[in-house]
XYZ file of C-alpha atoms in Angstrom:
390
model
C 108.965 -112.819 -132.778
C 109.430 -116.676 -132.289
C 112.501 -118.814 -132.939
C 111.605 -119.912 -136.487
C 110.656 -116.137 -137.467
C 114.149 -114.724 -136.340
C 115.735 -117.370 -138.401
C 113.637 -116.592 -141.445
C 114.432 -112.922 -141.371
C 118.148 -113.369 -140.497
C 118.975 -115.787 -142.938
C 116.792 -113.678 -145.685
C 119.557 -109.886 -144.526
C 122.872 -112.802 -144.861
C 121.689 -113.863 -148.365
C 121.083 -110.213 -149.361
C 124.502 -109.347 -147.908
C 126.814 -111.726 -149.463
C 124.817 -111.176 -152.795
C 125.179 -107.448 -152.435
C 128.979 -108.175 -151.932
C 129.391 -110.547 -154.646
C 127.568 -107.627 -157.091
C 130.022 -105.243 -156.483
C 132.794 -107.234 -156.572
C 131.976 -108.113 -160.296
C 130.911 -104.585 -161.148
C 133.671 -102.398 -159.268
C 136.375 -103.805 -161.077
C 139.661 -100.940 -159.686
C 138.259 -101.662 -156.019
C 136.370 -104.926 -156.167
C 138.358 -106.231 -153.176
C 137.540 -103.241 -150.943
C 134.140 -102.768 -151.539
C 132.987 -106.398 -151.520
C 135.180 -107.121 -148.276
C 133.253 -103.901 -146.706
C 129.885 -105.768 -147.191
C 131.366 -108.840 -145.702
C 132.393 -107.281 -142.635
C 129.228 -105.656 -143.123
C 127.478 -109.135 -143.053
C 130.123 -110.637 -139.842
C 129.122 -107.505 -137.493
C 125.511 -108.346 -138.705
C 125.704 -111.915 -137.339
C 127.742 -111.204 -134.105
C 125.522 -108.301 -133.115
C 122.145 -110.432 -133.738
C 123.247 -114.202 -133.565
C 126.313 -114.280 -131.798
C 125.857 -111.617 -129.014
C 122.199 -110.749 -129.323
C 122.498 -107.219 -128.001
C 119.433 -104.837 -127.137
C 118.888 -102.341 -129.492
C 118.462 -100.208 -126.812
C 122.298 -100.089 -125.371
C 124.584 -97.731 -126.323
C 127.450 -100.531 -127.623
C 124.414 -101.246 -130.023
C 124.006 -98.172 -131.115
C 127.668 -97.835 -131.818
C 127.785 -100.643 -133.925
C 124.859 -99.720 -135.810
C 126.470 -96.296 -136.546
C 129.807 -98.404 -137.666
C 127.567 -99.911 -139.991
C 125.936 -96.951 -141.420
C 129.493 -95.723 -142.080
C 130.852 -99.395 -143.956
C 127.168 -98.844 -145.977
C 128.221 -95.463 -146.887
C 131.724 -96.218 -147.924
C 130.570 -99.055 -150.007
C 128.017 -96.686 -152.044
C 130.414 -94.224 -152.429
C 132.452 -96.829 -154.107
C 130.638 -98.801 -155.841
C 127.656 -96.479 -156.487
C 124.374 -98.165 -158.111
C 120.976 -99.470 -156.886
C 122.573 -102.690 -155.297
C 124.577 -101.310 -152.647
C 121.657 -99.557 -151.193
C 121.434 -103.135 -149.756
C 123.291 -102.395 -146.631
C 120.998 -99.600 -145.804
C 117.844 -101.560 -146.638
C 118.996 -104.274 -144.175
C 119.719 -101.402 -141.202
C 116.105 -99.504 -142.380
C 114.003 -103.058 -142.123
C 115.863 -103.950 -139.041
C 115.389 -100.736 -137.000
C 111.307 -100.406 -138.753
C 110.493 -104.032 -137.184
C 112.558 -103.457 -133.882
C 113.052 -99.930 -132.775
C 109.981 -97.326 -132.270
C 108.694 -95.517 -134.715
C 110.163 -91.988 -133.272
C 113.144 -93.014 -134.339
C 112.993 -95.510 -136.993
C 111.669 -93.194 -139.347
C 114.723 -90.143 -138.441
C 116.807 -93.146 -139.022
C 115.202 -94.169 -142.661
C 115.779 -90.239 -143.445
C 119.153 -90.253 -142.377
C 119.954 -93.568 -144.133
C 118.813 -92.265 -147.724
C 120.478 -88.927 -146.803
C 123.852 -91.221 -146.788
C 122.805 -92.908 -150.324
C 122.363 -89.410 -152.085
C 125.713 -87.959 -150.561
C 127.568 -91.391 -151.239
C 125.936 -91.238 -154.607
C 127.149 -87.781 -155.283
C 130.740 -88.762 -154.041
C 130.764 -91.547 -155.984
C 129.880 -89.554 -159.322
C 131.440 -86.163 -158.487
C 128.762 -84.269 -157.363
C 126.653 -85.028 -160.395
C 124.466 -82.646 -162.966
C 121.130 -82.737 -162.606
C 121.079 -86.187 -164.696
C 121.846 -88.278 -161.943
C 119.340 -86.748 -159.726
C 116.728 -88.746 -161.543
C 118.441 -91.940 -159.739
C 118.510 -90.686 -156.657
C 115.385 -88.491 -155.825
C 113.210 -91.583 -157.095
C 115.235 -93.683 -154.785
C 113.611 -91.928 -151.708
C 109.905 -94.098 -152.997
C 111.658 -97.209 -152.270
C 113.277 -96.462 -148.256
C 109.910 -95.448 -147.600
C 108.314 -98.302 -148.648
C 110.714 -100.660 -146.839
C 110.448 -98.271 -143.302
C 106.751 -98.805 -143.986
C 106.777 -102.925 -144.661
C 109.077 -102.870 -141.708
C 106.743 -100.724 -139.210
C 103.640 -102.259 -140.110
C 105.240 -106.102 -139.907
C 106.682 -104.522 -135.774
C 102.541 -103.526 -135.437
C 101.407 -106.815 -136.669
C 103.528 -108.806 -134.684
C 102.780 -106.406 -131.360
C 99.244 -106.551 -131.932
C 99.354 -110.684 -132.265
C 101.673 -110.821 -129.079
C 99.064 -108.685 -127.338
C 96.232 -110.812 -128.826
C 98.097 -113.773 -127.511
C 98.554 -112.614 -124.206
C 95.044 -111.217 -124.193
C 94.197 -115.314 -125.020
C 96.125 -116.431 -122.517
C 94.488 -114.155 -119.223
C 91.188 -115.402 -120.989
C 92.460 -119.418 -120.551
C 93.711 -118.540 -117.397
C 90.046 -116.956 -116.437
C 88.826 -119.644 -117.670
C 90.400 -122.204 -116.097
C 90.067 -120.028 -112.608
C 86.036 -120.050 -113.522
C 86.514 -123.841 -113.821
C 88.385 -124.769 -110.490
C 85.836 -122.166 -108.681
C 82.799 -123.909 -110.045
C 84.237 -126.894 -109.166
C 84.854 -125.888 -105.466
C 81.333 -124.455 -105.458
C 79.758 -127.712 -106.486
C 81.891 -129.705 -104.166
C 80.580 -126.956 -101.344
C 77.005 -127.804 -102.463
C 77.159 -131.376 -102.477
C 78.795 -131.029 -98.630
C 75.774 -128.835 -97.510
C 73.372 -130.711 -99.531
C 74.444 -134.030 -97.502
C 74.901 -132.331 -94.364
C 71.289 -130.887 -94.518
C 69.690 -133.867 -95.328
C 71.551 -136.987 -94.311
C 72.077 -135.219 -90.490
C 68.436 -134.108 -90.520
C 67.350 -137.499 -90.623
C 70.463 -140.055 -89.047
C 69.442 -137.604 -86.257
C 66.066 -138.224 -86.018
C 66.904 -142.041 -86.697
C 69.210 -141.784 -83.796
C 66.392 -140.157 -81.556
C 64.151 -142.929 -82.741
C 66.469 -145.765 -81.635
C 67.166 -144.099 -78.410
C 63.652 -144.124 -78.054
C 63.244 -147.585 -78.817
C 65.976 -148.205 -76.286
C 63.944 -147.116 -73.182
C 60.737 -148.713 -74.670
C 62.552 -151.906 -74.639
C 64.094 -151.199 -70.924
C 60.182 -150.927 -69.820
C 59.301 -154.060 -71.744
C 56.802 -151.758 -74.182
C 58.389 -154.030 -76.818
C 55.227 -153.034 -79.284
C 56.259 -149.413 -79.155
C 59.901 -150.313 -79.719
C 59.254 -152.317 -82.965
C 57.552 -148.851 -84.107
C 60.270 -146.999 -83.135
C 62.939 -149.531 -84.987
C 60.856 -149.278 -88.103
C 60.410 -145.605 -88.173
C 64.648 -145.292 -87.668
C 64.615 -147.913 -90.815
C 62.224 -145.875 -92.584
C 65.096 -142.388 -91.847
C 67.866 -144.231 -92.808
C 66.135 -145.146 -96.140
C 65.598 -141.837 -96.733
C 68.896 -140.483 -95.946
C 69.965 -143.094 -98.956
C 67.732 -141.789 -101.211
C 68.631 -138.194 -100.090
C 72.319 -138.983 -100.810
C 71.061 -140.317 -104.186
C 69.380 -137.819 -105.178
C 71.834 -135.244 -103.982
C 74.829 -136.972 -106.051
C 72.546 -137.232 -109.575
C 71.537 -133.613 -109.060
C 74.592 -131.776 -108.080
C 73.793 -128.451 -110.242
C 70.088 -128.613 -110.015
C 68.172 -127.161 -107.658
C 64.212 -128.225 -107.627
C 62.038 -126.261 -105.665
C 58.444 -127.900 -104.076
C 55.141 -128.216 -105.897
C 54.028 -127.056 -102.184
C 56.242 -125.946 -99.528
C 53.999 -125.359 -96.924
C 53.192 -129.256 -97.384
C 56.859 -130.294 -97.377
C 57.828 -128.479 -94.278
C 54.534 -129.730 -92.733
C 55.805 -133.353 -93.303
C 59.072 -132.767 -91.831
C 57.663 -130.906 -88.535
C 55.329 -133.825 -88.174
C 58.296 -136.941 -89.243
C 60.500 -135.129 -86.562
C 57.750 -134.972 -83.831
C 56.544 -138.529 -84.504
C 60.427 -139.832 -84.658
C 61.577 -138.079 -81.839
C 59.658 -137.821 -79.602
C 59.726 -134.231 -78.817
C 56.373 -131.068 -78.979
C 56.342 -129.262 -81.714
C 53.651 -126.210 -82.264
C 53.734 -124.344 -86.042
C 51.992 -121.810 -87.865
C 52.062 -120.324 -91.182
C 51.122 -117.679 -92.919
C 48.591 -118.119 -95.566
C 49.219 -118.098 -98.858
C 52.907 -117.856 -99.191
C 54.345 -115.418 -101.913
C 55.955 -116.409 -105.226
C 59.307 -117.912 -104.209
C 61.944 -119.096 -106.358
C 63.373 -122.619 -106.615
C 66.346 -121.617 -104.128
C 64.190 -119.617 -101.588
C 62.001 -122.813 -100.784
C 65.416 -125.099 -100.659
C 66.613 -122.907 -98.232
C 63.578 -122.369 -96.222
C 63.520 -126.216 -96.121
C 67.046 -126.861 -94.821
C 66.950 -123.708 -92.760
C 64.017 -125.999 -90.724
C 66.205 -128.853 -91.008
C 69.237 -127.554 -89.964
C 67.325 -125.634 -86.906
C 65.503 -128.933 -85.327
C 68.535 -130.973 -86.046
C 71.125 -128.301 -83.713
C 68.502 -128.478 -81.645
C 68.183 -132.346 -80.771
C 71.888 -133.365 -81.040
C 73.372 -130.363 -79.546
C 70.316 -128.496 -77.300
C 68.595 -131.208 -76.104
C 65.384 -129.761 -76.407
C 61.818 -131.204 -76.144
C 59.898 -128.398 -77.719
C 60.262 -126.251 -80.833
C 57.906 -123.534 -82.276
C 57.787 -122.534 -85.942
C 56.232 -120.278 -87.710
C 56.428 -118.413 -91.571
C 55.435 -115.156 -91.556
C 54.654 -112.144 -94.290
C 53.454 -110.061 -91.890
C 57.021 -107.461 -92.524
C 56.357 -105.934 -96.273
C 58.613 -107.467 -98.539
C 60.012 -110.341 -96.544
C 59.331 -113.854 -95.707
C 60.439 -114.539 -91.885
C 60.899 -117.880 -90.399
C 61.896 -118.414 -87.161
C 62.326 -121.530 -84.783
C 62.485 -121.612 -81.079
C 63.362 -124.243 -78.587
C 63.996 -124.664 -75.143
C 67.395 -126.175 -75.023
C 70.316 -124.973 -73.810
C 70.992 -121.149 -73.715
C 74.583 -120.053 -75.212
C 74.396 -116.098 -74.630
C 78.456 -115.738 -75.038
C 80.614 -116.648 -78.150
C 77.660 -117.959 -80.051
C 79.350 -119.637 -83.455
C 78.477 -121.087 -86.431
C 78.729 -124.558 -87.029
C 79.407 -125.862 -90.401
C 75.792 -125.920 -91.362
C 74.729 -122.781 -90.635
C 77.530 -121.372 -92.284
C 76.235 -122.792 -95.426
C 72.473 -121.045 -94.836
C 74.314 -118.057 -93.462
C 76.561 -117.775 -97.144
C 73.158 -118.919 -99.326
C 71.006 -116.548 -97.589
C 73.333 -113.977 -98.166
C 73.203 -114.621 -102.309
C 69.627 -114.392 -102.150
C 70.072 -111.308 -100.494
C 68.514 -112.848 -97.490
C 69.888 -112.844 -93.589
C 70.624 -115.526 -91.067
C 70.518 -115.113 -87.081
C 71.281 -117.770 -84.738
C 70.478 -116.225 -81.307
C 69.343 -116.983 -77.356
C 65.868 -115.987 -76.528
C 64.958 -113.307 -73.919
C 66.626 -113.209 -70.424
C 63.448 -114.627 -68.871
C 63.077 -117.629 -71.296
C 65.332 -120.852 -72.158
C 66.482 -121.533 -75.805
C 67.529 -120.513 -79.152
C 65.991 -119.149 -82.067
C 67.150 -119.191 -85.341
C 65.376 -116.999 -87.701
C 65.823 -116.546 -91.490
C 64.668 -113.367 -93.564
C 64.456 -113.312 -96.824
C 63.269 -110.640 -99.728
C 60.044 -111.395 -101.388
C 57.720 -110.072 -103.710
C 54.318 -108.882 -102.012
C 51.021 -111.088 -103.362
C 48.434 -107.781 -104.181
C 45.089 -108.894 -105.200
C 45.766 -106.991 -108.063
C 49.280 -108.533 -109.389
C 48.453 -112.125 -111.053
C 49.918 -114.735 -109.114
């Protein structure tokens, strides 16, 4: 219950108060003073125990107070008698319905028209069987406000709980948000690393090659090489580009064999290094995501291996021969790490996408009696049969 809803209800039990005390001051006219000061003090306990104080129902100085009450709502039947000074029990009835359970907000609703019938018998003398036509009808009307009291405690309970239920959701939400965010920022970081240090690395081999072509005065061969490392750097803009306007999107290749063709042959031309490849022919049905990685899974493999192996020969090859999987692996013959082999930042990112597609990533030296790495990629496929249309 908010601020403006405690007010309503407070200031609607006051109003009924002082009017219940004003009634029996006009209509009790031997103890008019008694009775209507009873409702009053009624009324100031009222206001110190909710406004003033604000104490739990659940403490025992509560209770006691409420019980004081009960008694003050008694006397003042019992002097008065009537329907108005059931007041002072309607206010304790609605009060207890909205805010105590229902185990014992209904005992209490009993108990309080218990009190009006033996007040109302005190007050008339322990009446004939006339007056029991007030009385017994009397019991329609405290059930009816236990009820409108109960079900307003449910309504507001089951709004709270909506409420809160609305605020984990936002919460979620915004949790869904920041983690999409932090995955597209993650993306774009791979995506640039992939693709911009795939080729400023080949550029870079290409101008070191021009270098040593212009050192033996083979200045025709070093004008090739400075406008093949023009040619990377061009592309590493329009990787960035394209990287930065396509963020969420991931488009596959209208032939992958072809694109990772192109790059084995780019790097070989730019950098002046042997490269041998085979694949396996024809590929099966990959999705958009499988060829990406495939493709940077090459990239990120020839790139370790000129900045950080110094190799002069890699060996690729795709194979289907395993049911179910696609396999590529590169080899090189650059430098051996056999102990504390880690990944970099870049082969994190294949090692954490081929893991989504349910694939695996291993980054490991060759045999004892060979140089190199290999880093080999495995990913599930579905078989081609010749009797499944492609």
């Amino acid at each position: 219950m908010n601020r403006r809803q405690r007010i309503f209800m407070y200031t609607i039990q006051f109003i009924a108060i002082i009017a219940a005390g004003l009634f029996v001051y006009m209509e009790s006219p031997d103890e008019r003073w008694l009775a209507a000061g009873l409702c009053w003090v009624f009324g100031i306990i009222q206001v110190t125990r909710l406004v003033l104080l604000s104490i739990p129902l659940a403490r025992f100085s509560s209770v006691m107070v409420i019980s004081l009450q009960f008694i003050i709502a008694w006397v003042v039947q019992a002097i008065a008698g009537g329907f108005v000074p059931q007041t002072l029990f309607f206010v304790l009835i609605a009060e207890l319905g909205y805010r105590a359970p229902r185990r014992f907000s209904f005992p209490f609703m009993l108990l309080c028209f218990g009190g009006f019938a033996s007040a109302t018998a005190f007050h008339e003398g322990f009446p004939a069987p006339a007056a029991l036509t007030f009385v017994l009808p009397r019991f329609i009307e405290y059930v009816l406000f236990w009820g409108f009291s109960y079900l307003a405690q449910r309504s507001t309970l089951q709004r709270n709980e909506l409420q809160r239920a609305y605020d984990r959701l936002r919460l979620y939400h915004r949790e869904m948000e920041d983690k999409s965010i932090m995955q597209e920022r993650l993306k774009l970081s791979r995506d640039i690393h992939d693709s911009a240090g795939h080729y400023l690395t080949t550029s870079m081999m290409a101008l070191e090659t021009a270098k040593r072509l212009l050192e033996k005065g083979e200045v025709e061969k070093a004008r090739a090489q400075l406008q093949t490392s023009k040619h990377q750097v061009q592309e590493t803009m329009k990787e960035i580009r394209k990287t930065a306007h396509s963020m969420a999107h991931t488009d596959g290749f209208i032939d992958l064999s072809a694109a990772l063709e192109t790059l084995l042959v780019s790097t070989r031309d730019t950098s002046d290094v042997r490269i041998e490849w085979q694949f396996d022919e024809p590929l099966p049905p990959l999705r958009a995501e499988q060829e990406m990685l495939l493709y940077r899974m090459l990239q990120e493999g020839l790139t370790n291996g000129l900045r950080h192996g110094g190799c002069t020969f890699f060996s690729y090859t795709l194979s289907t021969q395993v049911p179910g999987q696609l396999i590529a692996r590169l080899e090189d013959n650059g430098r051996t790490v056999t102990k504390n082999v880690s990944y970099g930042f870049g082969l994190r990112g294949l090692s954490a996408r081929a893991e989504e597609l349910g694939g695996l990533l291993r980054f490991e030296a060759l045999a004892e009696d060979r140089n190199g790495m290999a880093l080999e990629l495995r990913l599930p496929v579905k078989d081609r049969s010749p009797y499944t249309p492609s």
